[in-house]
Coordinates of C-alpha atoms and ligand atoms in Angstrom, one line a residue:
Chain A
X27 CA 36.7 -43.2 10.8
X28 CA 37.9 -41.3 14.3
X29 CA 37.1 -37.9 13.8
X30 CA 40.8 -37.1 15.5
X31 CA 43.7 -34.3 15.4
X32 CA 45.8 -36.5 18.0
X33 CA 49.4 -37.7 17.4
X34 CA 48.6 -36.5 13.1
X35 CA 50.5 -32.9 13.5
X36 CA 54.0 -32.0 15.0
X37 CA 55.7 -28.0 15.5
X38 CA 58.8 -28.8 14.2
X39 CA 59.9 -25.4 14.5
X40 CA 59.7 -21.9 17.0
X41 CA 60.4 -19.2 16.6
X42 CA 60.5 -15.0 17.8
X43 CA 61.5 -11.5 17.7
X44 CA 63.4 -10.2 20.8
X45 CA 60.1 -9.0 23.1
X46 CA 59.9 -5.1 23.4
X47 CA 57.5 -2.8 26.0
X48 CA 54.4 -1.6 23.9
X49 CA 55.6 0.8 21.1
X50 CA 59.2 0.0 21.7
X51 CA 59.7 -1.6 18.6
X52 CA 62.6 0.2 16.4
X53 CA 60.4 -1.9 13.5
X54 CA 57.2 -1.6 12.0
X55 CA 54.2 -4.7 12.7
X56 CA 54.5 -6.5 8.9
X57 CA 58.5 -6.9 9.3
X58 CA 58.2 -8.4 13.1
X59 CA 56.4 -10.7 11.9
X60 CA 58.6 -11.9 8.7
X61 CA 61.0 -11.9 11.5
X62 CA 59.3 -14.6 13.2
X63 CA 58.9 -16.5 10.3
X64 CA 62.4 -16.6 9.4
X65 CA 63.0 -17.7 13.0
X66 CA 60.7 -20.5 13.2
X67 CA 62.2 -22.3 9.5
X68 CA 65.1 -21.9 10.7
X69 CA 64.8 -23.3 13.6
X70 CA 63.0 -25.8 12.1
X71 CA 65.3 -26.0 9.4
X72 CA 63.4 -25.2 6.3
X73 CA 63.7 -23.0 3.1
X74 CA 61.0 -19.7 4.0
X75 CA 59.7 -20.5 0.6
X76 CA 58.2 -23.8 1.6
X77 CA 56.0 -22.6 3.9
X78 CA 53.3 -22.3 1.9
X79 CA 49.8 -22.2 4.5
X80 CA 48.8 -19.4 7.3
X81 CA 46.7 -18.8 10.2
X82 CA 46.5 -16.4 12.9
X83 CA 44.0 -14.8 15.4
X84 CA 42.9 -11.6 17.2
X85 CA 42.4 -10.5 13.9
X86 CA 45.7 -10.4 12.9
X87 CA 47.0 -7.3 10.6
X88 CA 49.6 -8.8 8.6
X89 CA 47.8 -11.2 5.2
X90 CA 48.7 -14.0 4.3
X91 CA 48.8 -13.1 0.9
X92 CA 51.3 -10.1 1.3
X93 CA 53.8 -12.2 4.3
X94 CA 52.9 -14.8 0.4
X95 CA 54.8 -12.8 -1.6
X96 CA 57.7 -11.0 0.6
X97 CA 58.2 -14.5 1.7
X98 CA 59.1 -15.4 -1.6
X99 CA 56.0 -18.7 -1.3
X100 CA 56.4 -20.9 -4.0
X101 CA 52.2 -21.7 -3.5
X102 CA 49.9 -20.4 -1.5
X103 CA 47.3 -22.9 0.3
X104 CA 45.6 -21.8 3.7
X105 CA 45.5 -18.2 4.5
X106 CA 43.5 -19.4 8.3
X107 CA 42.2 -16.4 10.2
X108 CA 39.9 -17.3 13.2
X109 CA 37.0 -15.2 14.4
X110 CA 36.7 -13.4 17.5
X111 CA 38.2 -13.7 21.1
X112 CA 41.5 -11.5 21.0
X113 CA 43.9 -14.0 22.5
X114 CA 41.5 -16.9 23.1
X115 CA 42.0 -17.8 19.3
X116 CA 45.6 -19.4 19.8
X117 CA 45.2 -22.6 20.0
X118 CA 42.6 -22.6 18.0
X119 CA 44.8 -21.2 15.1
X120 CA 47.0 -24.1 15.6
X121 CA 44.4 -26.7 15.3
X122 CA 42.5 -24.7 12.2
X123 CA 46.5 -25.1 10.6
X124 CA 47.0 -28.9 11.9
X125 CA 43.3 -29.9 10.4
X126 CA 44.0 -28.1 7.1
X127 CA 47.3 -30.2 7.4
X128 CA 45.3 -34.2 8.0
X129 CA 42.7 -33.2 5.2
X130 CA 45.5 -32.6 3.1
X131 CA 45.1 -28.7 2.9
X132 CA 48.2 -27.6 4.2
X133 CA 52.0 -28.9 4.3
X134 CA 53.6 -26.8 5.6
X135 CA 52.1 -24.4 7.9
X136 CA 53.5 -21.4 10.2
X137 CA 50.9 -20.0 12.8
X138 CA 51.8 -16.7 13.6
X139 CA 51.3 -13.1 15.9
X140 CA 52.6 -10.4 15.2
X141 CA 52.4 -6.9 17.3
X142 CA 53.7 -3.0 17.5
X143 CA 51.5 -1.6 19.8
X144 CA 53.1 2.2 19.3
X145 CA 51.6 2.0 15.3
X146 CA 48.5 0.9 16.3
X147 CA 46.1 1.1 19.4
X148 CA 46.7 -0.1 22.5
X149 CA 44.0 -2.8 24.0
X150 CA 44.0 -1.5 27.2
X151 CA 42.6 2.0 25.6
X152 CA 39.3 3.6 24.9
X153 CA 39.6 5.6 21.4
X154 CA 38.4 9.3 22.5
X155 CA 34.9 11.1 22.3
X156 CA 32.8 10.7 19.7
X157 CA 29.1 8.2 19.9
X158 CA 28.6 4.3 20.6
X159 CA 25.9 2.3 19.2
X160 CA 24.6 -2.0 20.1
X161 CA 26.4 -2.8 22.8
X162 CA 29.2 -0.8 23.6
X163 CA 26.0 1.8 23.7
X164 CA 24.7 -0.1 26.9
X165 CA 28.3 0.0 28.3
X166 CA 30.5 2.2 27.6
X167 CA 28.9 5.5 29.0
X168 CA 29.0 4.0 32.1
X169 CA 32.9 3.4 32.1
X170 CA 33.5 0.1 31.1
X171 CA 35.5 -0.3 27.9
X172 CA 38.5 -2.4 28.6
X173 CA 38.9 -5.7 29.2
X174 CA 40.4 -5.7 32.5
X175 CA 37.0 -3.7 33.8
X176 CA 34.9 -5.9 31.7
X177 CA 36.5 -8.9 33.4
X178 CA 36.7 -8.0 36.5
X179 CA 32.8 -7.9 36.7
X180 CA 33.2 -11.9 36.1
X181 CA 35.7 -12.8 38.1
X182 CA 34.2 -10.0 40.9
X183 CA 31.1 -12.7 41.3
X184 CA 33.1 -15.8 40.6
X185 CA 35.7 -15.0 44.0
X186 CA 32.1 -14.7 46.1
X187 CA 30.2 -17.4 45.3
X188 CA 33.4 -19.3 45.5
X189 CA 34.5 -17.8 48.3
X190 CA 38.4 -16.7 46.5
X191 CA 41.3 -15.2 47.6
X192 CA 43.6 -12.5 46.8
X193 CA 46.3 -15.4 47.0
X194 CA 45.5 -17.9 45.1
X195 CA 45.8 -14.6 42.6
X196 CA 48.9 -13.7 43.5
X197 CA 50.3 -17.4 43.5
X198 CA 49.7 -16.8 39.5
X199 CA 51.7 -12.8 39.4
X200 CA 54.4 -14.2 41.8
X201 CA 54.8 -18.0 39.7
X202 CA 55.3 -15.9 35.7
X203 CA 57.3 -13.3 37.7
X204 CA 59.5 -16.1 39.1
X205 CA 60.0 -18.1 36.1
X206 CA 60.7 -14.7 33.6
X207 CA 63.6 -14.3 36.1
X208 CA 65.6 -17.5 34.6
X209 CA 64.7 -16.1 30.9
X210 CA 67.0 -13.5 29.3
X211 CA 63.7 -13.3 26.5
X212 CA 62.0 -11.9 29.2
X213 CA 60.7 -8.5 29.2
X214 CA 60.6 -8.2 33.8
X215 CA 64.2 -10.0 33.7
X216 CA 66.1 -9.1 36.1
X217 CA 62.7 -7.7 37.6
X218 CA 61.3 -9.7 40.5
X219 CA 58.5 -9.6 42.2
X220 CA 58.1 -10.0 45.8
X221 CA 54.3 -10.1 47.7
X222 CA 55.0 -6.9 49.4
X223 CA 55.0 -5.6 46.0
X224 CA 51.8 -7.4 44.8
X225 CA 49.8 -7.2 47.9
X226 CA 50.6 -2.7 47.2
X227 CA 50.0 -2.5 43.5
X228 CA 47.2 0.2 42.8
X229 CA 44.1 -1.1 42.1
X230 CA 43.9 -0.9 38.3
X231 CA 39.7 -2.8 38.1
X232 CA 38.9 -4.4 41.9
X233 CA 39.4 -7.3 42.2
X234 CA 42.3 -6.7 40.3
X235 CA 45.7 -5.1 41.7
X236 CA 48.6 -3.8 38.3
X237 CA 50.4 -7.2 39.0
X238 CA 46.8 -9.2 38.0
X239 CA 47.1 -7.7 34.3
X240 CA 49.4 -8.4 31.1
X241 CA 51.5 -6.5 30.2
X242 CA 51.5 -4.7 27.1
X243 CA 54.3 -5.8 24.3
X244 CA 55.1 -5.7 21.2
X245 CA 57.1 -8.2 18.4
X246 CA 56.0 -11.4 17.0
X247 CA 56.3 -15.5 17.4
X248 CA 55.5 -18.2 15.6
X249 CA 55.6 -22.3 14.6
X250 CA 55.7 -24.8 12.2
X251 CA 53.4 -27.3 12.0
X252 CA 54.0 -30.5 9.0
X253 CA 52.8 -33.7 9.5
X254 CA 53.8 -36.4 12.0
X255 CA 55.3 -38.6 9.3
X256 CA 57.4 -36.1 8.1
X257 CA 58.1 -34.3 11.6
X258 CA 60.7 -37.4 11.7
X259 CA 62.6 -36.2 10.0
X260 CA 62.8 -32.7 11.5
X261 CA 65.9 -31.0 13.3
X262 CA 64.5 -30.9 16.8
X263 CA 61.9 -33.4 18.7
X264 CA 58.8 -33.1 17.3
X265 CA 55.8 -32.0 19.5
X266 CA 53.2 -33.8 18.5
X267 CA 49.5 -31.8 19.2
X268 CA 47.8 -34.5 21.3
X269 CA 44.1 -32.1 20.7
X270 CA 43.0 -29.0 20.1
X271 CA 39.5 -27.4 21.6
X272 CA 37.8 -24.6 20.8
X273 CA 34.3 -22.8 21.1
X274 CA 32.5 -21.1 24.5
X275 CA 29.5 -20.9 26.4
X276 CA 25.8 -21.4 26.0
X277 CA 24.8 -17.6 24.7
X278 CA 28.3 -16.7 25.1
X279 CA 27.8 -13.6 23.0
X280 CA 24.4 -12.2 24.6
X281 CA 24.1 -8.8 24.9
X282 CA 25.1 -6.1 27.9
X283 CA 26.9 -9.7 30.1
X284 CA 23.8 -11.4 29.8
X285 CA 25.7 -14.6 29.1
X286 CA 23.9 -17.7 31.8
X287 CA 27.6 -18.2 32.2
X288 CA 29.0 -15.3 32.5
X289 CA 31.1 -15.8 36.2
X290 CA 33.3 -18.2 34.0
X291 CA 36.8 -18.0 32.0
X292 CA 34.3 -20.0 28.8
X293 CA 36.0 -23.2 29.4
X294 CA 33.2 -25.3 30.8
X295 CA 32.0 -27.4 27.3
X296 CA 35.4 -26.8 25.7
X297 CA 37.1 -29.0 27.7
X298 CA 35.8 -31.6 27.4
X299 CA 36.5 -32.3 24.2
X300 CA 40.1 -31.3 24.6
X301 CA 40.1 -34.4 27.3
X302 CA 38.6 -35.9 25.1
X303 CA 40.5 -35.8 22.1
X304 CA 43.7 -35.7 23.0
X305 CA 42.3 -39.7 25.5
X306 CA 44.5 -38.0 28.6
X307 CA 43.0 -35.8 31.7
X308 CA 44.5 -33.1 34.3
X309 CA 46.7 -35.6 36.1
X310 CA 48.7 -36.2 32.9
X311 CA 49.4 -32.7 32.0
X312 CA 53.5 -32.4 33.1
X313 CA 53.9 -28.3 32.6
X314 CA 51.2 -26.0 31.9
X315 CA 51.2 -23.1 30.3
X316 CA 48.2 -20.9 31.4
X317 CA 47.2 -17.2 29.2
X318 CA 47.3 -14.6 31.8
X319 CA 45.0 -11.4 30.8
X320 CA 44.5 -11.7 33.8
X321 CA 45.5 -13.8 37.4
X322 CA 41.8 -14.2 37.7
X323 CA 41.2 -16.1 34.3
X324 CA 44.0 -18.1 34.4
X325 CA 42.4 -19.4 37.8
X326 CA 39.0 -19.8 36.2
X327 CA 40.2 -21.4 33.3
X328 CA 42.8 -24.7 35.6
X329 CA 39.5 -25.5 37.6
X330 CA 36.8 -25.3 34.4
X331 CA 39.6 -27.7 32.9
X332 CA 39.2 -29.8 35.9
X333 CA 43.2 -29.2 37.5
X334 CA 41.1 -28.0 40.2
X335 CA 37.5 -27.4 41.5
X336 CA 36.8 -24.1 42.2
X337 CA 36.1 -24.7 45.8
X338 CA 40.1 -25.9 46.4
X339 CA 41.4 -23.2 44.5
X340 CA 42.6 -21.6 47.7
X341 CA 44.5 -25.0 47.6
X342 CA 45.9 -25.5 45.2
X343 CA 47.1 -22.0 44.1
X344 CA 50.4 -21.2 46.3
X345 CA 53.6 -20.6 44.7
X346 CA 55.2 -23.7 45.3
X347 CA 53.2 -25.3 43.6
X348 CA 52.6 -23.8 40.4
X349 CA 56.7 -23.3 40.1
X350 CA 59.5 -25.1 38.1
X351 CA 60.7 -28.1 38.7
X352 CA 59.5 -29.6 41.2
X353 CA 56.0 -27.8 41.9
X354 CA 52.6 -29.6 41.6
X355 CA 52.3 -28.6 38.3
X356 CA 54.8 -25.5 36.9
X357 CA 52.5 -22.9 35.8
X358 CA 53.4 -20.1 33.1
X359 CA 57.6 -21.2 33.1
X360 CA 59.3 -18.6 30.7
X361 CA 57.0 -15.8 32.3
X362 CA 53.9 -16.0 30.2
X363 CA 51.9 -13.3 29.6
X364 CA 52.5 -11.5 32.9
X365 CA 56.3 -11.3 32.7
X366 CA 58.2 -12.6 29.8
X367 CA 55.9 -11.0 26.2
X368 CA 52.0 -10.3 25.5
X369 CA 52.6 -12.1 22.2
X370 CA 49.4 -12.7 22.7
X371 CA 49.6 -16.0 24.0
X372 CA 51.8 -17.2 21.1
X373 CA 54.2 -17.2 23.7
X374 CA 53.0 -19.5 25.9
X375 CA 52.0 -22.4 23.0
X376 CA 56.4 -21.8 21.9
X377 CA 56.8 -22.9 25.6
X378 CA 54.9 -25.6 25.6
X379 CA 57.0 -26.4 22.4
X380 CA 61.0 -26.0 24.6
X381 CA 58.9 -27.9 28.1
X382 CA 58.8 -30.9 24.9
X383 CA 62.1 -30.1 23.6
X384 CA 63.8 -30.2 27.5
X385 CA 64.9 -26.6 26.1
X386 CA 63.0 -24.5 28.5
X387 CA 64.6 -21.3 31.0
X388 CA 62.8 -23.4 33.5
X389 CA 62.8 -26.6 32.5
X390 CA 60.4 -29.6 34.3
X391 CA 62.1 -32.5 34.1
X392 CA 60.6 -36.0 31.6
X393 CA 57.9 -33.3 30.0
X394 CA 55.6 -35.6 28.3
X395 CA 52.2 -33.5 27.9
X396 CA 52.0 -29.8 29.0
X397 CA 49.2 -28.5 27.7
X398 CA 48.5 -24.6 26.1
X399 CA 45.4 -22.7 27.0
X400 CA 44.2 -20.3 24.9
X401 CA 43.1 -15.9 26.2
X402 CA 40.1 -17.1 28.9
X403 CA 36.9 -15.6 29.6
X404 CA 36.4 -13.9 25.6
X405 CA 34.2 -15.3 22.9
X406 CA 35.7 -17.9 21.6
X407 CA 38.2 -19.6 23.5
X408 CA 40.7 -22.3 22.8
X409 CA 42.8 -24.9 24.5
X410 CA 45.6 -27.2 23.4
X411 CA 47.1 -30.5 24.6
X412 CA 51.0 -31.5 22.9
X413 CA 52.9 -34.4 23.5
X414 CA 56.6 -36.6 23.1
X415 CA 56.9 -39.2 20.8
X416 CA 55.8 -41.3 24.1
X417 CA 53.1 -40.1 23.8
X418 CA 51.0 -41.3 20.7
Chain B
X19 CA 25.1 16.6 37.3
X20 CA 25.7 13.1 35.8
X21 CA 28.1 10.2 37.8
X22 CA 30.7 10.8 35.0
X23 CA 32.2 14.0 34.0
X24 CA 31.5 14.6 30.2
X25 CA 32.9 13.8 27.5
X26 CA 32.4 9.9 27.3
X27 CA 31.0 8.7 24.5
X28 CA 27.5 9.3 23.4
X29 CA 25.5 6.2 23.1
X30 CA 22.7 6.6 19.4
X31 CA 20.2 4.0 18.7
X32 CA 21.5 1.3 16.5
X33 CA 21.9 2.0 12.6
X34 CA 19.2 -1.0 11.9
X35 CA 16.2 0.0 15.3
X36 CA 16.8 -2.6 17.8
X37 CA 17.1 -0.7 20.5
X38 CA 15.1 2.6 19.4
X39 CA 12.4 1.0 22.3
X40 CA 14.8 1.2 24.9
X41 CA 16.5 4.4 24.8
X42 CA 12.7 6.6 23.2
X43 CA 11.4 4.7 27.2
X44 CA 15.0 6.0 28.8
X45 CA 14.0 9.7 28.2
X46 CA 10.4 9.3 29.1
X47 CA 11.8 7.8 32.7
X48 CA 10.5 4.5 31.8
X49 CA 12.2 0.9 31.4
X50 CA 11.3 -1.1 28.5
X51 CA 12.8 -4.3 28.0
X52 CA 12.5 -7.4 25.5
X53 CA 10.0 -10.1 26.4
X54 CA 8.6 -13.0 23.4
X55 CA 5.1 -13.0 22.7
X56 CA 5.0 -16.5 21.9
X57 CA 6.6 -18.7 24.9
X58 CA 6.7 -14.7 27.2
X59 CA 11.0 -15.7 27.7
X60 CA 12.6 -12.5 28.8
X61 CA 15.9 -11.2 26.7
X62 CA 18.3 -7.9 27.1
X63 CA 20.2 -7.0 25.5
X64 CA 17.6 -7.2 22.8
X65 CA 18.0 -8.6 19.6
X66 CA 15.1 -10.0 16.4
X67 CA 15.1 -13.3 18.0
X68 CA 13.5 -14.6 20.8
X69 CA 16.8 -16.9 21.9
X70 CA 14.9 -19.0 22.9
X71 CA 12.0 -20.2 21.1
X72 CA 13.0 -18.0 17.9
X73 CA 10.1 -16.6 18.1
X74 CA 10.1 -13.2 15.3
X75 CA 7.4 -11.3 18.0
X76 CA 9.5 -9.8 20.5
X77 CA 7.6 -6.6 22.2
X78 CA 8.8 -4.3 24.2
X79 CA 7.4 -4.1 28.0
X80 CA 7.6 -1.7 30.5
X81 CA 9.8 -3.0 33.2
X82 CA 10.0 -1.7 37.8
X83 CA 13.0 0.3 37.8
X84 CA 14.2 -2.4 40.8
X85 CA 16.8 -4.8 40.9
X86 CA 19.7 -5.8 43.3
X87 CA 23.7 -6.0 42.9
X88 CA 24.7 -9.3 40.9
X89 CA 28.7 -7.8 40.9
X90 CA 30.4 -5.3 40.6
X91 CA 33.8 -3.7 40.0
X92 CA 35.3 -0.4 41.2
X93 CA 37.9 1.2 38.2
X94 CA 40.8 3.4 39.6
X95 CA 43.0 3.8 36.3
X96 CA 41.6 5.6 33.5
X97 CA 41.2 4.3 30.7
X98 CA 38.9 7.3 29.1
X99 CA 40.4 10.9 28.2
X100 CA 37.6 12.1 29.6
X101 CA 38.3 9.9 33.2
X102 CA 41.9 11.2 33.5
X103 CA 42.1 12.7 37.3
X104 CA 38.5 11.7 38.3
X105 CA 39.1 9.3 40.2
X106 CA 37.6 6.2 41.1
X107 CA 33.8 5.1 40.4
X108 CA 31.1 2.1 40.8
X109 CA 29.9 -0.1 37.7
X110 CA 27.7 -2.1 38.9
X111 CA 26.2 -5.2 37.3
X112 CA 22.4 -5.3 38.2
X113 CA 19.5 -8.1 37.9
X114 CA 15.9 -8.3 37.5
X115 CA 14.8 -10.6 39.3
X116 CA 11.4 -9.3 38.3
X117 CA 12.4 -10.0 34.8
X118 CA 13.6 -13.0 34.2
X119 CA 17.0 -12.3 36.4
X120 CA 17.8 -10.2 33.1
X121 CA 21.0 -7.9 34.1
X122 CA 21.8 -4.7 33.0
X123 CA 25.1 -2.8 33.9
X124 CA 25.7 0.7 35.3
X125 CA 26.7 3.1 37.8
X126 CA 26.4 2.5 41.3
X127 CA 25.2 6.1 42.6
X128 CA 26.9 7.4 46.0
X129 CA 30.8 7.9 47.0
X130 CA 32.4 5.7 45.0
X131 CA 34.8 4.6 47.6
X132 CA 31.5 3.1 49.3
X133 CA 31.4 -0.9 50.7
X134 CA 29.8 -2.6 47.7
X135 CA 27.6 -6.2 48.4
X136 CA 26.5 -8.9 46.5
X137 CA 22.4 -9.3 46.9
X138 CA 22.0 -5.7 47.6
X139 CA 18.7 -3.9 46.7
X140 CA 19.0 -1.2 44.9
X141 CA 16.5 0.8 42.3
X142 CA 16.9 2.8 38.6
X143 CA 17.7 6.9 38.9
X144 CA 17.2 8.2 34.9
X145 CA 20.3 10.1 34.6
X146 CA 19.5 12.6 31.4
X147 CA 21.9 13.9 29.0
X148 CA 20.1 16.6 27.7
X149 CA 23.5 18.4 26.2
X150 CA 24.6 16.9 23.9
X151 CA 24.5 16.7 20.3
X152 CA 21.5 13.7 20.7
X153 CA 20.1 13.3 23.7
X154 CA 20.3 10.5 25.5
X155 CA 18.9 9.7 28.9
X156 CA 21.2 7.1 31.1
X157 CA 19.6 3.9 33.5
X158 CA 21.6 5.0 37.2
X159 CA 21.2 2.7 39.9
X160 CA 21.5 3.6 43.8
X161 CA 20.7 1.7 47.3
X162 CA 17.3 0.9 48.3
Ligands
LIG13 ZN1 10.1 -17.3 22.6

């Protein structure tokens, strides 16, 4: 028996709350989670109490048992959390839910993520004072705390090894902001980014300037998954899961930044599993959503997925190539983490579904294969491909 | 005088004692890292087991405080209350070619706006924090 997710599960519902700047949600986080799940159920046209399975990632605080009680869930089946990796777990949560559906452990699953960073501590800020031990004792006393700094160390080395220029990073940022200008959901809607504004923005941690870094936001997002057999009965065009893969490279979490392939996005051994399961290659992808925690992470993710060789990054990553509708590989067509909302990448998965349905605000013509790369440079990472009926 | 202002988190020995020899060593101006007694593999940071041969015989050996810059970042945005109004500072990841290319993080002493070159030679400087409730010493680096 072939072991594969290919074509066996589909996304039939998508939903999100309004997206806010961090700390500005008028609603508490748990309520945001419920709102997104109800929106996804409405989009799918199902009774919310028929959702029997829940999958999330990044230590989401909204426990499936409480969600199920609040939603009046008739029967709770899968209650799944992807370990570690923060936003790197987004595609893995879909893969985990899909695997549960295929193996009879779940029928209707929701993949969700909710964030109210005013209510809880932000990712991008360190707690004051105190003591640290273990790996942090070797890092924090030197002023290195947050992902921007840790991942600057990776990409500085990568730029050195492969001759990557800042213009390639700028094109990634500009593409997200460009696409956000046609997306009324985007937090940066109506706030375009110019080359000059990028070039003169303040340093966060070299080589990252302000516009290389994701926003921090409040909101929630959800996707409803069912088996391919059932998917045909739903109101929207199903977006079939063609492949999902998760993991990271050899000893990625070795302390004190001693991962052998430290200057990477961690997708080296993961991406080949993706292509093998999808029975597709990089040239088959019509539109790509690639998690921007930082522009450098997108660049390394794309290279490790084989969209270009590292030394071709400067030539491939031009704004023209990355824009919908007619660029070579339209990238982050909703505005992504940089300019739509930092929903830890779940907004990227929703955007991929919209592209398959033909409902994007920056629609690429005739999309049949959409890629979604979850958070890079962490461990574990994850990645997925969805496709239209025609790809089955 | 320390490179970064006071108020950053203080390192303490892990409650299982795994990194005790490292922190005891730095107090005495000695840089110690792990090396496997069975297969001679260098290992940093510390772990109970040799990742190469799975021997439990991890030994602490003194190494010369010399290395070269493998990667770096200059931090401008103050992410910690103690760094507010401080200005930029440089973190360097140093590789130790004489110890299996293991890497350790530190700050690059000197002008925080100096040019930094990957591959440049550096040497260790021990930076005591004697006034901390549990005194400790950090390993810093300067151009050699
Ligand atoms: Zn060994």
